Coordinates of C-alpha atoms in Angstrom, one line a residue:
M1 CA 91.4 81.9 102.7
E2 CA 89.6 84.1 100.2
P3 CA 89.5 83.2 96.5
R4 CA 92.2 84.7 94.4
G5 CA 91.1 88.0 92.7
T6 CA 89.4 89.4 95.8
K7 CA 89.9 93.2 95.9
R8 CA 92.3 94.5 98.7
R9 CA 89.5 96.7 100.1
A10 CA 87.6 93.6 100.9
E11 CA 90.3 92.1 103.1
K12 CA 88.9 93.8 106.2
T13 CA 85.6 92.0 105.6
E14 CA 85.3 88.6 107.2
V15 CA 84.2 86.1 104.6
A16 CA 82.7 82.9 105.9
E17 CA 83.6 80.5 103.1
P18 CA 80.3 78.8 102.1
P19 CA 80.2 75.2 101.0
N20 CA 79.6 76.3 97.4
S21 CA 82.2 79.0 97.2
L22 CA 84.4 79.6 94.3
P23 CA 87.4 77.3 93.9
H24 CA 90.7 79.0 94.7
A25 CA 91.6 79.1 91.0
A26 CA 88.7 81.6 90.5
P27 CA 87.3 81.4 86.9
S28 CA 87.2 84.5 84.7
L29 CA 85.4 85.6 81.6
P30 CA 87.3 87.0 78.6
T31 CA 85.9 90.1 76.8
K32 CA 87.7 90.2 73.5
P33 CA 85.2 91.0 70.7
A34 CA 86.4 88.3 68.4
L35 CA 85.3 85.6 70.9
Y36 CA 81.6 86.8 70.6
S37 CA 81.2 87.3 66.9
G38 CA 78.7 84.4 66.3
P39 CA 75.1 84.8 65.2
F40 CA 72.8 87.2 67.1
P41 CA 71.2 85.3 70.0
F42 CA 67.5 85.1 70.8
Y43 CA 66.3 88.3 72.6
R44 CA 62.6 88.4 73.4
R45 CA 60.8 91.6 72.4
P46 CA 60.6 93.5 75.7
S47 CA 57.1 93.9 77.2
E48 CA 56.2 96.5 79.9
L49 CA 55.0 95.0 83.2
G50 CA 54.4 98.3 84.9
C51 CA 56.0 101.5 85.9
F52 CA 56.8 103.8 88.9
S53 CA 57.8 107.4 89.5
L54 CA 60.2 109.2 91.7
D55 CA 59.3 112.7 92.8
S56 CA 61.3 115.9 93.4
Q57 CA 62.3 114.5 96.9
R58 CA 63.2 111.1 95.3
Q59 CA 60.1 109.5 96.9
Y60 CA 58.6 106.4 95.3
H61 CA 55.1 106.4 93.8
G62 CA 53.7 103.3 92.1
D63 CA 52.2 105.3 89.1
A64 CA 53.1 107.3 86.0
R65 CA 52.9 110.8 87.6
A66 CA 56.5 111.7 86.4
L67 CA 55.9 110.6 82.8
R68 CA 56.4 113.5 80.3
Y69 CA 55.2 113.8 76.8
Y70 CA 57.3 114.4 73.6
S71 CA 56.5 117.8 72.3
P72 CA 59.2 118.8 69.7
P73 CA 59.3 122.3 68.1
P74 CA 57.1 122.7 65.0
T75 CA 60.2 123.2 62.8
N76 CA 63.7 121.9 62.7
G77 CA 65.0 124.9 60.7
P78 CA 67.0 128.1 61.4
G79 CA 64.6 129.1 64.1
L80 CA 65.7 126.4 66.5
N81 CA 67.6 128.1 69.4
F82 CA 67.4 126.1 72.7
D83 CA 69.8 127.7 75.2
L84 CA 71.0 124.7 77.3
R85 CA 72.8 126.9 79.7
D86 CA 69.7 128.8 80.8
G87 CA 69.0 128.3 84.5
Y88 CA 72.4 127.0 85.4
P89 CA 73.2 126.8 88.3
D90 CA 70.3 128.8 89.9
R91 CA 67.4 126.5 88.8
Y92 CA 69.4 123.3 89.1
H93 CA 68.7 120.6 91.8
P94 CA 70.9 117.7 91.1
R95 CA 70.3 114.3 92.8
D96 CA 72.5 113.5 95.8
E97 CA 74.9 111.0 94.2
E98 CA 76.3 110.0 97.6
V99 CA 73.0 108.2 98.3
R100 CA 73.5 104.7 97.0
E101 CA 70.0 103.4 96.1
G102 CA 71.0 100.0 94.7
L103 CA 68.0 98.2 93.4
D104 CA 65.7 99.5 96.1
H105 CA 63.1 101.3 94.0
L106 CA 62.8 98.3 91.6
L107 CA 62.5 95.9 94.6
R108 CA 59.7 98.0 96.0
W109 CA 57.8 97.7 92.7
L110 CA 58.5 94.0 92.6
L111 CA 57.3 93.5 96.1
E112 CA 54.0 95.3 95.3
H113 CA 53.4 93.3 92.0
R114 CA 55.0 89.9 92.7
D115 CA 51.6 88.2 92.7
Q116 CA 50.6 89.6 89.3
L117 CA 53.7 88.4 87.4
E118 CA 52.8 86.4 84.3
G119 CA 54.1 82.9 85.0
G120 CA 53.8 83.3 88.7
P121 CA 56.5 83.0 91.4
G122 CA 58.1 80.2 89.5
W123 CA 59.0 82.6 86.7
L124 CA 60.7 85.0 89.0
A125 CA 62.7 82.2 90.6
G126 CA 64.5 81.7 87.3
A127 CA 64.9 85.3 86.4
V128 CA 67.7 87.9 86.5
V129 CA 66.6 91.2 88.2
T130 CA 68.6 94.4 87.6
W131 CA 68.6 97.9 86.2
R132 CA 68.7 98.6 82.4
G133 CA 71.8 100.7 82.9
H134 CA 73.7 97.7 84.3
L135 CA 72.8 95.6 81.2
T136 CA 73.9 98.5 79.0
K137 CA 77.4 98.4 80.6
L138 CA 77.5 94.7 79.9
L139 CA 76.5 95.1 76.3
I140 CA 79.3 97.6 75.5
T141 CA 82.0 95.9 77.5
P142 CA 83.8 94.2 74.5
Y143 CA 84.3 97.7 73.0
E144 CA 84.8 99.9 76.1
Q145 CA 88.3 101.2 76.5
Q146 CA 88.1 103.7 79.4
E147 CA 85.7 102.8 82.2
G148 CA 85.7 99.6 84.2
W149 CA 82.8 98.3 86.3
Q150 CA 81.8 96.2 89.3
L151 CA 78.6 94.2 89.6
A152 CA 77.5 92.6 92.9
A153 CA 75.4 89.5 92.5
S154 CA 73.2 87.7 95.0
R155 CA 70.9 84.7 94.6
F156 CA 67.7 84.8 96.7
Q157 CA 64.7 82.4 96.3
G158 CA 66.2 81.3 93.0
T159 CA 66.3 84.8 91.5
L160 CA 69.7 86.3 90.5
Y161 CA 69.9 90.0 91.5
L162 CA 72.6 92.2 89.9
S163 CA 73.5 95.6 91.4
E164 CA 76.3 97.9 90.4
V165 CA 79.0 98.9 92.8
E166 CA 80.8 102.3 92.2
T167 CA 84.4 101.5 91.5
P168 CA 87.1 103.5 93.4
A169 CA 88.1 105.1 90.1
A170 CA 84.5 106.1 89.3
R171 CA 84.1 107.6 92.8
A172 CA 87.3 109.6 92.5
Q173 CA 86.2 110.9 89.1
R174 CA 82.8 111.8 90.4
L175 CA 84.2 113.7 93.4
A176 CA 86.7 115.6 91.2
R177 CA 84.1 116.3 88.4
P178 CA 85.2 119.6 86.8
P179 CA 82.7 122.5 86.5
L180 CA 82.5 122.2 82.7
L181 CA 81.4 118.5 83.0
R182 CA 78.8 119.4 85.6
Q183 CA 77.4 122.0 83.3
L184 CA 77.4 119.5 80.4
M185 CA 75.4 117.1 82.5
Y186 CA 72.9 119.9 83.3
M187 CA 72.6 120.7 79.5
G188 CA 71.4 117.1 78.8
Y189 CA 68.6 117.5 81.3
K190 CA 67.8 121.0 80.1
F191 CA 67.3 119.7 76.6
E192 CA 64.6 117.3 77.9
Q193 CA 62.9 120.3 79.4
Y194 CA 62.7 122.0 76.0
M195 CA 61.4 118.9 74.3
C196 CA 58.8 117.6 76.8
A197 CA 55.4 118.7 78.1
D198 CA 53.6 117.6 81.3
K199 CA 50.4 116.7 79.4
P200 CA 49.8 115.2 75.9
G201 CA 49.5 118.0 73.4
G202 CA 50.9 120.5 75.9
S203 CA 53.8 122.8 75.4
P204 CA 57.2 122.6 77.1
D205 CA 58.0 125.0 79.9
P206 CA 61.7 125.6 80.1
S207 CA 61.3 128.3 82.7
G208 CA 61.0 125.8 85.6
E209 CA 63.8 124.2 87.6
V210 CA 65.7 121.2 86.5
N211 CA 65.4 118.6 89.3
T212 CA 67.2 115.3 88.5
N213 CA 65.5 113.5 91.5
V214 CA 62.4 113.3 89.3
A215 CA 62.2 110.1 87.2
F216 CA 59.7 108.0 85.4
C217 CA 60.8 104.3 85.2
S218 CA 59.4 101.5 83.1
V219 CA 59.6 97.9 84.4
L220 CA 60.1 95.4 81.6
R221 CA 60.3 91.7 81.0
S222 CA 62.4 90.0 78.3
R223 CA 64.6 87.0 77.8
L224 CA 68.1 86.7 76.5
G225 CA 68.9 83.2 75.3
S226 CA 67.5 81.0 78.1
Y227 CA 67.7 83.7 80.8
P228 CA 64.5 85.5 81.7
L229 CA 65.1 89.2 82.5
L230 CA 63.2 91.6 84.7
F231 CA 64.7 95.1 84.5
S232 CA 63.8 98.7 84.9
G233 CA 65.1 101.9 83.3
E234 CA 64.4 105.6 83.3
V235 CA 62.3 106.8 80.3
D236 CA 62.6 110.4 79.1
C237 CA 59.1 110.7 77.5
M238 CA 56.4 109.1 75.5
A239 CA 55.2 110.2 72.0
P240 CA 51.5 110.8 72.1
R241 CA 51.3 110.6 68.3
A242 CA 53.4 107.5 68.0
A243 CA 52.3 104.8 65.5
S244 CA 51.7 102.6 68.5
T245 CA 50.8 103.9 71.9
Q246 CA 51.8 100.6 73.4
P247 CA 54.8 100.9 75.7
P248 CA 57.7 100.6 75.2
T249 CA 57.4 101.4 71.4
C250 CA 55.8 104.8 72.2
Y251 CA 58.8 105.9 74.3
V252 CA 61.4 108.3 73.0
E253 CA 65.0 108.7 74.2
L254 CA 66.5 112.2 74.2
K255 CA 70.2 112.9 73.8
T256 CA 72.5 115.8 73.2
S257 CA 75.9 116.0 71.4
K258 CA 78.2 118.7 70.3
E259 CA 77.9 119.8 66.6
L260 CA 79.8 117.6 64.3
H261 CA 81.4 118.9 61.1
S262 CA 84.2 116.7 59.7
P263 CA 83.9 113.1 58.4
G264 CA 86.4 112.1 61.2
Q265 CA 84.1 113.6 63.9
W266 CA 81.1 111.8 62.5
R267 CA 83.1 108.5 62.4
A268 CA 84.1 108.8 66.0
F269 CA 80.5 109.7 67.0
Y270 CA 79.2 106.5 65.2
R271 CA 81.9 104.3 66.7
H272 CA 81.6 105.4 70.3
K273 CA 78.6 107.6 71.3
L274 CA 76.1 105.8 69.0
L275 CA 77.1 102.4 70.4
K276 CA 76.1 103.6 73.9
W277 CA 72.8 105.1 72.5
W278 CA 72.0 101.9 70.7
A279 CA 72.7 99.6 73.7
Q280 CA 70.6 101.8 76.0
S281 CA 67.6 101.9 73.7
F282 CA 67.8 98.4 72.2
L283 CA 67.4 96.7 75.6
P284 CA 64.0 98.2 76.5
G285 CA 62.8 98.3 72.9
I286 CA 62.7 102.1 72.5
P287 CA 62.5 102.7 68.8
H288 CA 64.0 106.2 68.4
V289 CA 66.6 108.4 69.8
V290 CA 66.2 112.2 69.1
A291 CA 69.4 114.1 69.4
G292 CA 69.9 117.8 69.8
F293 CA 73.3 119.1 68.4
R294 CA 74.6 122.0 70.3
N295 CA 77.1 124.7 69.2
P296 CA 80.1 125.7 71.4
E297 CA 77.9 128.4 73.1
G298 CA 75.5 125.7 74.3
F299 CA 72.6 126.4 71.9
V300 CA 70.9 123.5 70.1
R301 CA 70.7 124.4 66.4
S302 CA 69.5 121.1 64.9
L303 CA 67.7 117.9 65.8
R304 CA 68.2 114.5 64.3
T305 CA 66.3 111.3 64.8
F306 CA 68.2 108.0 65.0
P307 CA 66.1 104.8 64.7
T308 CA 67.6 102.3 67.1
M309 CA 67.5 99.4 64.7
E310 CA 69.3 101.4 62.0
M311 CA 72.2 102.7 64.1
F312 CA 74.5 99.8 63.2
E313 CA 74.3 100.7 59.6
H314 CA 76.6 103.7 60.3
V315 CA 79.4 101.3 61.3
R316 CA 78.6 98.2 59.3
N317 CA 81.4 98.8 56.8
D318 CA 83.8 100.3 59.4
R319 CA 86.5 97.8 60.5
H320 CA 86.9 99.8 63.7
G321 CA 83.1 99.8 64.3
W322 CA 81.0 97.7 66.7
S323 CA 78.7 94.7 66.2
P324 CA 75.3 94.3 67.9
S325 CA 75.9 90.5 67.8
V326 CA 79.2 90.8 69.7
C327 CA 77.5 93.0 72.4
V328 CA 74.5 90.8 72.9
N329 CA 76.5 87.5 72.8
F330 CA 78.8 88.9 75.4
C331 CA 75.9 89.9 77.6
A332 CA 74.5 86.4 77.3
A333 CA 77.9 84.9 78.1
F334 CA 78.1 87.0 81.2
L335 CA 74.6 86.0 82.4
S336 CA 75.6 82.3 81.9
F337 CA 78.9 82.9 83.8
A338 CA 77.0 84.6 86.6
Q339 CA 74.3 82.0 86.8
S340 CA 76.8 79.1 87.0
T341 CA 79.1 81.0 89.5
V342 CA 76.4 82.3 92.0
V343 CA 75.0 78.9 93.1
Q344 CA 74.3 79.4 96.8
D345 CA 70.9 80.9 97.7
D346 CA 71.8 83.5 100.3
P347 CA 70.8 87.2 100.2
R348 CA 73.8 88.1 102.4
L349 CA 76.4 86.4 100.2
V350 CA 77.8 88.5 97.3
H351 CA 79.8 87.5 94.3
L352 CA 81.5 90.7 93.1
F353 CA 82.2 90.6 89.3
S354 CA 84.9 93.1 88.4
W355 CA 86.2 94.3 85.1
E356 CA 88.8 96.7 83.8
P357 CA 89.4 97.5 80.1
G358 CA 91.8 95.1 78.5
G359 CA 91.3 92.3 81.0
P360 CA 88.8 89.6 81.7
V361 CA 85.9 89.7 84.2
T362 CA 87.0 88.4 87.5
V363 CA 85.1 87.3 90.7
S364 CA 85.5 87.6 94.4
V365 CA 83.3 86.4 97.2
H366 CA 82.0 88.6 100.1
R367 CA 79.5 88.4 103.0
D368 CA 77.4 91.2 104.4
A369 CA 78.8 94.8 104.4
P370 CA 79.9 96.6 102.4
Y371 CA 78.7 94.7 99.3
A372 CA 75.4 93.0 100.4
F373 CA 72.7 95.0 98.7
L374 CA 69.3 93.2 99.2
P375 CA 67.6 95.2 101.9
T376 CA 66.3 93.5 105.1
W377 CA 62.7 94.8 104.4
Y378 CA 62.7 93.1 101.0
V379 CA 64.2 89.8 102.2
E380 CA 61.8 89.6 105.2
A381 CA 58.7 90.4 103.1
M382 CA 59.6 87.9 100.4
T383 CA 60.4 85.2 103.0
A384 CA 57.2 85.8 105.0
D385 CA 55.3 85.4 101.7
L386 CA 56.7 81.9 100.9
P387 CA 54.0 79.3 100.5
S388 CA 55.3 76.7 103.0
P389 CA 52.6 74.3 104.2
S390 CA 55.1 71.8 105.4
K391 CA 57.0 74.3 107.6
T392 CA 56.1 74.5 111.2
T393 CA 58.6 77.2 112.1
S394 CA 57.7 80.8 112.0
P395 CA 59.0 83.0 109.0
K396 CA 61.4 84.7 111.4
D397 CA 63.1 81.6 112.5

């Protein structure tokens, strides 16, 4: 019998109940903000371990070839006139979202650099490995009112891996994405094209195509409370003239928003959009978000820089605002919940953590398809690499 809370879609999957499976009264984790309002927990300043690039064909390269350089216009005055609709849809090559990449690119980097990790293999055995975007969703969960999430978790050689699963609702929404929303997504990428150059000191070239397969990703190490973290996230650009050229403090996050006029519009912006911007940039330690504000015709008329560590000031006195402490305390509570729930070391066993707004985080247990996400090539390579002088069997046994 499967633990209570297992999604109906999983009923076709045979689940061999492991010895350490969840009890039938499956635990859950509450998400109400008031439960997490304690002091801000310890969060180690993130340090960059390395990077990788994905090219226009979404092929992996273990270098910084896709890194772009922040090159804003010389003035932020009346002359600013970026047409974010230019090139749509003729010069637009969106990534194929039907391809579910999981953690694959990060795992490839990890496989290539596992021997160079500070602290050695023992450090990795106690760490949580995931994408920055997954941690961002956890941070904002206490305040999120619209979109649920599912995170698959597997423990392998001591390490806890977290990989997002697209919810049925998110998939339906993606497949029915209206043309206007598709264009808005393009406009965000187009803004990056106006603000970035291929070389330090170069000039942006907005005449080229917008290809969202291309990405530069930073791989970072941190620690939240007692939980070591190794995560990766896409970086928009680096500022060649930053006060510190040391990553990640030289990185800049680029965003767009519609123009805001009334106090009510600004209040909603600070409560909702700025929370997501803060969470996304706080985690990797990116110090600034530069936002382009577009008019209804799709032209950026003004730029504004939001220092990440000052974003909270905009809602500090708003009783309907958000608290960084609540966000980070909840994320720490989830990591504790996951670490104590996923006890069996088995790359084919998956604990699926599910959450819908207004409810607690629940757990179901699955084996193999469709939820198992650690690829065979990764598991075999890491297993073959195990120092095992006492073992007489071959790694394949």
